[in-house]
């Protein structure tokens, strides 16, 4: 599956924004479930590639800061939330995680405490495959990669957080004493 084909499914699912990640996931499931099962498998493998490519240390730090903490599964779910916002949003966040401070929803989270996760987006291919075939999606050759949590810089180090993610730190960290 080509990258453009992968993102076209998400694009159709987000065509009439604003849509919640749950709505995006359901629309993507319906789109994929109408396809040949091999196309669904190919979409799933491309999702794995997107997850691996977006598994950067500083994006994880941004998720940690924005969501008030972020486990390894939480980081996956945060990237699901980004995927639900489309190709450009994900690409921009991967290139410049601190740019997430520009998003109105992220800025509002300072006051609302909103957490940005969309596990349901990651389940799209499995749900579509089951809907299309009645069976389980074949397992991937290898799970998508992500940084080793033991090798990450200390996300609780506020000075380092301010250095790497100054705009997000300004929003989510207390001013230095």
PDB file of C-alpha atoms in Angstrom:
ATOM      1  CA  UNK A   1       0.000   0.000   0.000  1.00  0.00           C
ATOM      2  CA  UNK A   2       1.269   3.444  -0.881  1.00  0.00           C
ATOM      3  CA  UNK A   3       1.518   6.159   1.740  1.00  0.00           C
ATOM      4  CA  UNK A   4      -1.031   8.265  -0.137  1.00  0.00           C
ATOM      5  CA  UNK A   5      -3.525   5.370  -0.100  1.00  0.00           C
ATOM      6  CA  UNK A   6      -3.078   4.913   3.649  1.00  0.00           C
ATOM      7  CA  UNK A   7      -3.678   8.603   4.351  1.00  0.00           C
ATOM      8  CA  UNK A   8      -6.591   8.769   1.905  1.00  0.00           C
ATOM      9  CA  UNK A   9      -8.561   6.506   4.260  1.00  0.00           C
ATOM     10  CA  UNK A  10      -7.879   8.895   7.144  1.00  0.00           C
ATOM     11  CA  UNK A  11      -8.626  11.860   4.881  1.00  0.00           C
ATOM     12  CA  UNK A  12     -12.058  10.493   3.997  1.00  0.00           C
ATOM     13  CA  UNK A  13     -12.712   9.744   7.660  1.00  0.00           C
ATOM     14  CA  UNK A  14     -11.914  13.345   8.604  1.00  0.00           C
ATOM     15  CA  UNK A  15     -13.556  15.001   5.604  1.00  0.00           C
ATOM     16  CA  UNK A  16     -16.206  16.853   7.579  1.00  0.00           C
ATOM     17  CA  UNK A  17     -14.198  17.959  10.578  1.00  0.00           C
ATOM     18  CA  UNK A  18     -14.649  18.442  13.385  1.00  0.00           C
ATOM     19  CA  UNK A  19     -14.911  14.753  14.114  1.00  0.00           C
ATOM     20  CA  UNK A  20     -13.880  12.962  17.266  1.00  0.00           C
ATOM     21  CA  UNK A  21     -11.189  10.287  17.060  1.00  0.00           C
ATOM     22  CA  UNK A  22     -13.951   7.745  17.703  1.00  0.00           C
ATOM     23  CA  UNK A  23     -15.852   8.989  14.647  1.00  0.00           C
ATOM     24  CA  UNK A  24     -12.682   8.994  12.554  1.00  0.00           C
ATOM     25  CA  UNK A  25     -11.983   5.410  13.616  1.00  0.00           C
ATOM     26  CA  UNK A  26     -15.510   4.235  12.837  1.00  0.00           C
ATOM     27  CA  UNK A  27     -15.485   5.868   9.401  1.00  0.00           C
ATOM     28  CA  UNK A  28     -12.074   4.356   8.628  1.00  0.00           C
ATOM     29  CA  UNK A  29     -13.300   0.920   9.746  1.00  0.00           C
ATOM     30  CA  UNK A  30     -16.333   1.206   7.440  1.00  0.00           C
ATOM     31  CA  UNK A  31     -14.122   2.316   4.532  1.00  0.00           C
ATOM     32  CA  UNK A  32     -11.625  -0.517   4.993  1.00  0.00           C
ATOM     33  CA  UNK A  33     -14.208  -3.228   5.749  1.00  0.00           C
ATOM     34  CA  UNK A  34     -15.616  -2.751   2.245  1.00  0.00           C
ATOM     35  CA  UNK A  35     -12.239  -3.672   0.712  1.00  0.00           C
ATOM     36  CA  UNK A  36     -10.410  -6.872  -0.068  1.00  0.00           C
ATOM     37  CA  UNK A  37      -8.967  -8.381   3.133  1.00  0.00           C
ATOM     38  CA  UNK A  38      -5.434  -8.135   1.733  1.00  0.00           C
ATOM     39  CA  UNK A  39      -5.874  -4.373   1.402  1.00  0.00           C
ATOM     40  CA  UNK A  40      -6.870  -4.230   5.059  1.00  0.00           C
ATOM     41  CA  UNK A  41      -3.733  -6.183   5.990  1.00  0.00           C
ATOM     42  CA  UNK A  42      -1.648  -3.818   3.855  1.00  0.00           C
ATOM     43  CA  UNK A  43      -3.249  -0.825   5.599  1.00  0.00           C
ATOM     44  CA  UNK A  44      -2.435  -2.389   8.976  1.00  0.00           C
ATOM     45  CA  UNK A  45       1.206  -2.856   7.968  1.00  0.00           C
ATOM     46  CA  UNK A  46       1.372   0.741   6.838  1.00  0.00           C
ATOM     47  CA  UNK A  47      -0.089   1.844  10.181  1.00  0.00           C
ATOM     48  CA  UNK A  48       2.770  -0.058  11.832  1.00  0.00           C
ATOM     49  CA  UNK A  49       5.235   1.892   9.675  1.00  0.00           C
ATOM     50  CA  UNK A  50       3.603   5.193  10.626  1.00  0.00           C
ATOM     51  CA  UNK A  51       3.777   4.250  14.294  1.00  0.00           C
ATOM     52  CA  UNK A  52       7.451   3.339  14.001  1.00  0.00           C
ATOM     53  CA  UNK A  53       8.307   6.510  12.091  1.00  0.00           C
ATOM     54  CA  UNK A  54       6.528   8.672  14.669  1.00  0.00           C
ATOM     55  CA  UNK A  55       8.175   7.000  17.660  1.00  0.00           C
ATOM     56  CA  UNK A  56      10.521   9.832  18.544  1.00  0.00           C
ATOM     57  CA  UNK A  57      11.814  10.635  21.976  1.00  0.00           C
ATOM     58  CA  UNK A  58      10.829  14.300  21.881  1.00  0.00           C
ATOM     59  CA  UNK A  59       7.306  13.519  20.642  1.00  0.00           C
ATOM     60  CA  UNK A  60       6.976  11.122  23.591  1.00  0.00           C
ATOM     61  CA  UNK A  61       8.179  13.934  25.867  1.00  0.00           C
ATOM     62  CA  UNK A  62       5.544  16.245  24.377  1.00  0.00           C
ATOM     63  CA  UNK A  63       2.843  13.637  25.040  1.00  0.00           C
ATOM     64  CA  UNK A  64       4.185  13.240  28.580  1.00  0.00           C
ATOM     65  CA  UNK A  65       3.957  16.961  29.187  1.00  0.00           C
ATOM     66  CA  UNK A  66       0.563  17.488  27.538  1.00  0.00           C
ATOM     67  CA  UNK A  67      -1.121  14.443  29.094  1.00  0.00           C
ATOM     68  CA  UNK A  68       0.417  14.838  32.541  1.00  0.00           C
ATOM     69  CA  UNK A  69       2.419  11.620  32.127  1.00  0.00           C
ATOM     70  CA  UNK A  70       2.639   9.042  29.372  1.00  0.00           C
ATOM     71  CA  UNK A  71       3.280   5.302  29.542  1.00  0.00           C
ATOM     72  CA  UNK A  72       4.459   3.376  26.502  1.00  0.00           C
ATOM     73  CA  UNK A  73       0.855   2.409  25.678  1.00  0.00           C
ATOM     74  CA  UNK A  74      -0.176   6.005  26.347  1.00  0.00           C
ATOM     75  CA  UNK A  75       2.392   7.150  23.788  1.00  0.00           C
ATOM     76  CA  UNK A  76       0.890   4.776  21.228  1.00  0.00           C
ATOM     77  CA  UNK A  77      -2.588   6.126  22.003  1.00  0.00           C
ATOM     78  CA  UNK A  78      -1.329   9.724  21.756  1.00  0.00           C
ATOM     79  CA  UNK A  79      -0.006   8.969  18.277  1.00  0.00           C
ATOM     80  CA  UNK A  80      -3.404   7.443  17.455  1.00  0.00           C
ATOM     81  CA  UNK A  81      -4.888  10.809  18.383  1.00  0.00           C
ATOM     82  CA  UNK A  82      -2.416  12.553  16.076  1.00  0.00           C
ATOM     83  CA  UNK A  83      -3.189  10.127  13.225  1.00  0.00           C
ATOM     84  CA  UNK A  84      -6.885  10.960  13.648  1.00  0.00           C
ATOM     85  CA  UNK A  85      -5.933  14.560  12.842  1.00  0.00           C
ATOM     86  CA  UNK A  86      -4.355  13.594   9.536  1.00  0.00           C
ATOM     87  CA  UNK A  87      -1.083  13.321   7.736  1.00  0.00           C
ATOM     88  CA  UNK A  88      -0.027  16.964   8.022  1.00  0.00           C
ATOM     89  CA  UNK A  89      -0.748  17.146  11.757  1.00  0.00           C
ATOM     90  CA  UNK A  90       1.270  14.018  12.461  1.00  0.00           C
ATOM     91  CA  UNK A  91       4.154  15.008  10.203  1.00  0.00           C
ATOM     92  CA  UNK A  92       4.360  18.474  11.739  1.00  0.00           C
ATOM     93  CA  UNK A  93       4.285  17.066  15.275  1.00  0.00           C
ATOM     94  CA  UNK A  94       7.031  14.546  14.478  1.00  0.00           C
ATOM     95  CA  UNK A  95       9.240  17.230  12.889  1.00  0.00           C
ATOM     96  CA  UNK A  96       8.598  19.789  15.635  1.00  0.00           C
ATOM     97  CA  UNK A  97       6.891  18.331  18.722  1.00  0.00           C
ATOM     98  CA  UNK A  98       6.912  21.729  20.442  1.00  0.00           C
ATOM     99  CA  UNK A  99       4.598  22.990  17.689  1.00  0.00           C
ATOM    100  CA  UNK A 100       1.773  21.116  19.410  1.00  0.00           C
ATOM    101  CA  UNK A 101       1.595  24.203  21.656  1.00  0.00           C
ATOM    102  CA  UNK A 102      -0.053  25.959  18.688  1.00  0.00           C
ATOM    103  CA  UNK A 103      -3.116  23.670  18.720  1.00  0.00           C
ATOM    104  CA  UNK A 104      -6.141  25.219  20.384  1.00  0.00           C
ATOM    105  CA  UNK A 105      -7.146  21.877  21.943  1.00  0.00           C
ATOM    106  CA  UNK A 106      -3.708  21.513  23.506  1.00  0.00           C
ATOM    107  CA  UNK A 107      -3.778  25.094  24.793  1.00  0.00           C
ATOM    108  CA  UNK A 108      -7.235  24.481  26.274  1.00  0.00           C
ATOM    109  CA  UNK A 109      -5.977  21.329  27.998  1.00  0.00           C
ATOM    110  CA  UNK A 110      -3.981  23.532  30.341  1.00  0.00           C
ATOM    111  CA  UNK A 111      -7.321  24.475  31.927  1.00  0.00           C
ATOM    112  CA  UNK A 112      -9.474  21.431  31.182  1.00  0.00           C
ATOM    113  CA  UNK A 113      -6.965  18.678  31.906  1.00  0.00           C
ATOM    114  CA  UNK A 114      -7.969  16.927  28.676  1.00  0.00           C
ATOM    115  CA  UNK A 115      -5.905  13.875  27.765  1.00  0.00           C
ATOM    116  CA  UNK A 116      -5.217  13.232  24.092  1.00  0.00           C
ATOM    117  CA  UNK A 117      -5.384   9.546  23.290  1.00  0.00           C
ATOM    118  CA  UNK A 118      -7.175   7.562  20.598  1.00  0.00           C
ATOM    119  CA  UNK A 119      -6.592   3.849  21.058  1.00  0.00           C
ATOM    120  CA  UNK A 120      -9.579   3.197  18.791  1.00  0.00           C
ATOM    121  CA  UNK A 121      -7.659   4.603  15.803  1.00  0.00           C
ATOM    122  CA  UNK A 122      -4.977   1.965  16.335  1.00  0.00           C
ATOM    123  CA  UNK A 123      -7.661  -0.737  16.320  1.00  0.00           C
ATOM    124  CA  UNK A 124      -9.073   0.282  12.928  1.00  0.00           C
ATOM    125  CA  UNK A 125      -7.469  -2.483  10.845  1.00  0.00           C
ATOM    126  CA  UNK A 126      -8.350  -5.275  13.302  1.00  0.00           C
ATOM    127  CA  UNK A 127     -11.971  -4.135  13.511  1.00  0.00           C
ATOM    128  CA  UNK A 128     -12.223  -3.695   9.727  1.00  0.00           C
ATOM    129  CA  UNK A 129     -10.707  -7.122   9.067  1.00  0.00           C
ATOM    130  CA  UNK A 130     -13.058  -8.777  11.544  1.00  0.00           C
ATOM    131  CA  UNK A 131     -16.044  -6.978  10.021  1.00  0.00           C
ATOM    132  CA  UNK A 132     -14.976  -7.995   6.506  1.00  0.00           C
ATOM    133  CA  UNK A 133     -13.979 -11.604   7.186  1.00  0.00           C
ATOM    134  CA  UNK A 134     -15.323 -12.615  10.595  1.00  0.00           C
ATOM    135  CA  UNK A 135     -11.753 -13.517  11.564  1.00  0.00           C
ATOM    136  CA  UNK A 136      -8.786 -11.988  13.294  1.00  0.00           C
ATOM    137  CA  UNK A 137      -6.283  -9.778  11.508  1.00  0.00           C
ATOM    138  CA  UNK A 138      -3.065 -11.718  10.860  1.00  0.00           C
ATOM    139  CA  UNK A 139      -0.351 -10.643  13.296  1.00  0.00           C
ATOM    140  CA  UNK A 140       2.392  -8.353  12.012  1.00  0.00           C
ATOM    141  CA  UNK A 141       5.847  -9.783  11.327  1.00  0.00           C
ATOM    142  CA  UNK A 142       7.150  -7.539  14.126  1.00  0.00           C
ATOM    143  CA  UNK A 143       5.407  -5.070  16.406  1.00  0.00           C
ATOM    144  CA  UNK A 144       5.828  -1.378  15.608  1.00  0.00           C
ATOM    145  CA  UNK A 145       8.869   0.138  17.244  1.00  0.00           C
ATOM    146  CA  UNK A 146       9.117   2.804  19.851  1.00  0.00           C
ATOM    147  CA  UNK A 147      12.029   4.104  21.909  1.00  0.00           C
ATOM    148  CA  UNK A 148      13.090   1.988  24.869  1.00  0.00           C
ATOM    149  CA  UNK A 149      11.604   3.704  27.939  1.00  0.00           C
ATOM    150  CA  UNK A 150      14.773   2.920  29.892  1.00  0.00           C
ATOM    151  CA  UNK A 151      16.839   4.887  27.362  1.00  0.00           C
ATOM    152  CA  UNK A 152      14.737   8.068  27.332  1.00  0.00           C
ATOM    153  CA  UNK A 153      15.935  11.283  28.839  1.00  0.00           C
ATOM    154  CA  UNK A 154      14.283  12.088  32.165  1.00  0.00           C
ATOM    155  CA  UNK A 155      10.927  13.653  31.278  1.00  0.00           C
ATOM    156  CA  UNK A 156      10.613  14.857  34.881  1.00  0.00           C
ATOM    157  CA  UNK A 157      13.723  17.028  34.427  1.00  0.00           C
ATOM    158  CA  UNK A 158      11.966  20.369  34.017  1.00  0.00           C
ATOM    159  CA  UNK A 159      15.113  22.178  32.893  1.00  0.00           C
ATOM    160  CA  UNK A 160      15.640  19.664  30.088  1.00  0.00           C
ATOM    161  CA  UNK A 161      11.932  19.815  29.211  1.00  0.00           C
ATOM    162  CA  UNK A 162      12.154  23.620  28.971  1.00  0.00           C
ATOM    163  CA  UNK A 163      15.243  23.343  26.761  1.00  0.00           C
ATOM    164  CA  UNK A 164      13.738  20.805  24.354  1.00  0.00           C
ATOM    165  CA  UNK A 165      10.071  21.875  24.386  1.00  0.00           C
ATOM    166  CA  UNK A 166       9.990  25.531  25.462  1.00  0.00           C
ATOM    167  CA  UNK A 167       6.488  26.419  24.245  1.00  0.00           C
ATOM    168  CA  UNK A 168       4.833  23.338  25.713  1.00  0.00           C
ATOM    169  CA  UNK A 169       6.805  23.807  28.925  1.00  0.00           C
ATOM    170  CA  UNK A 170       5.552  27.370  29.183  1.00  0.00           C
ATOM    171  CA  UNK A 171       2.001  26.021  29.041  1.00  0.00           C
ATOM    172  CA  UNK A 172       2.283  22.941  31.238  1.00  0.00           C
ATOM    173  CA  UNK A 173       5.092  23.532  33.724  1.00  0.00           C
ATOM    174  CA  UNK A 174       5.116  25.859  36.675  1.00  0.00           C
ATOM    175  CA  UNK A 175       7.361  28.878  36.163  1.00  0.00           C
ATOM    176  CA  UNK A 176      10.879  28.252  37.452  1.00  0.00           C
ATOM    177  CA  UNK A 177      11.582  29.652  40.891  1.00  0.00           C
TER     178      UNK A 177
END
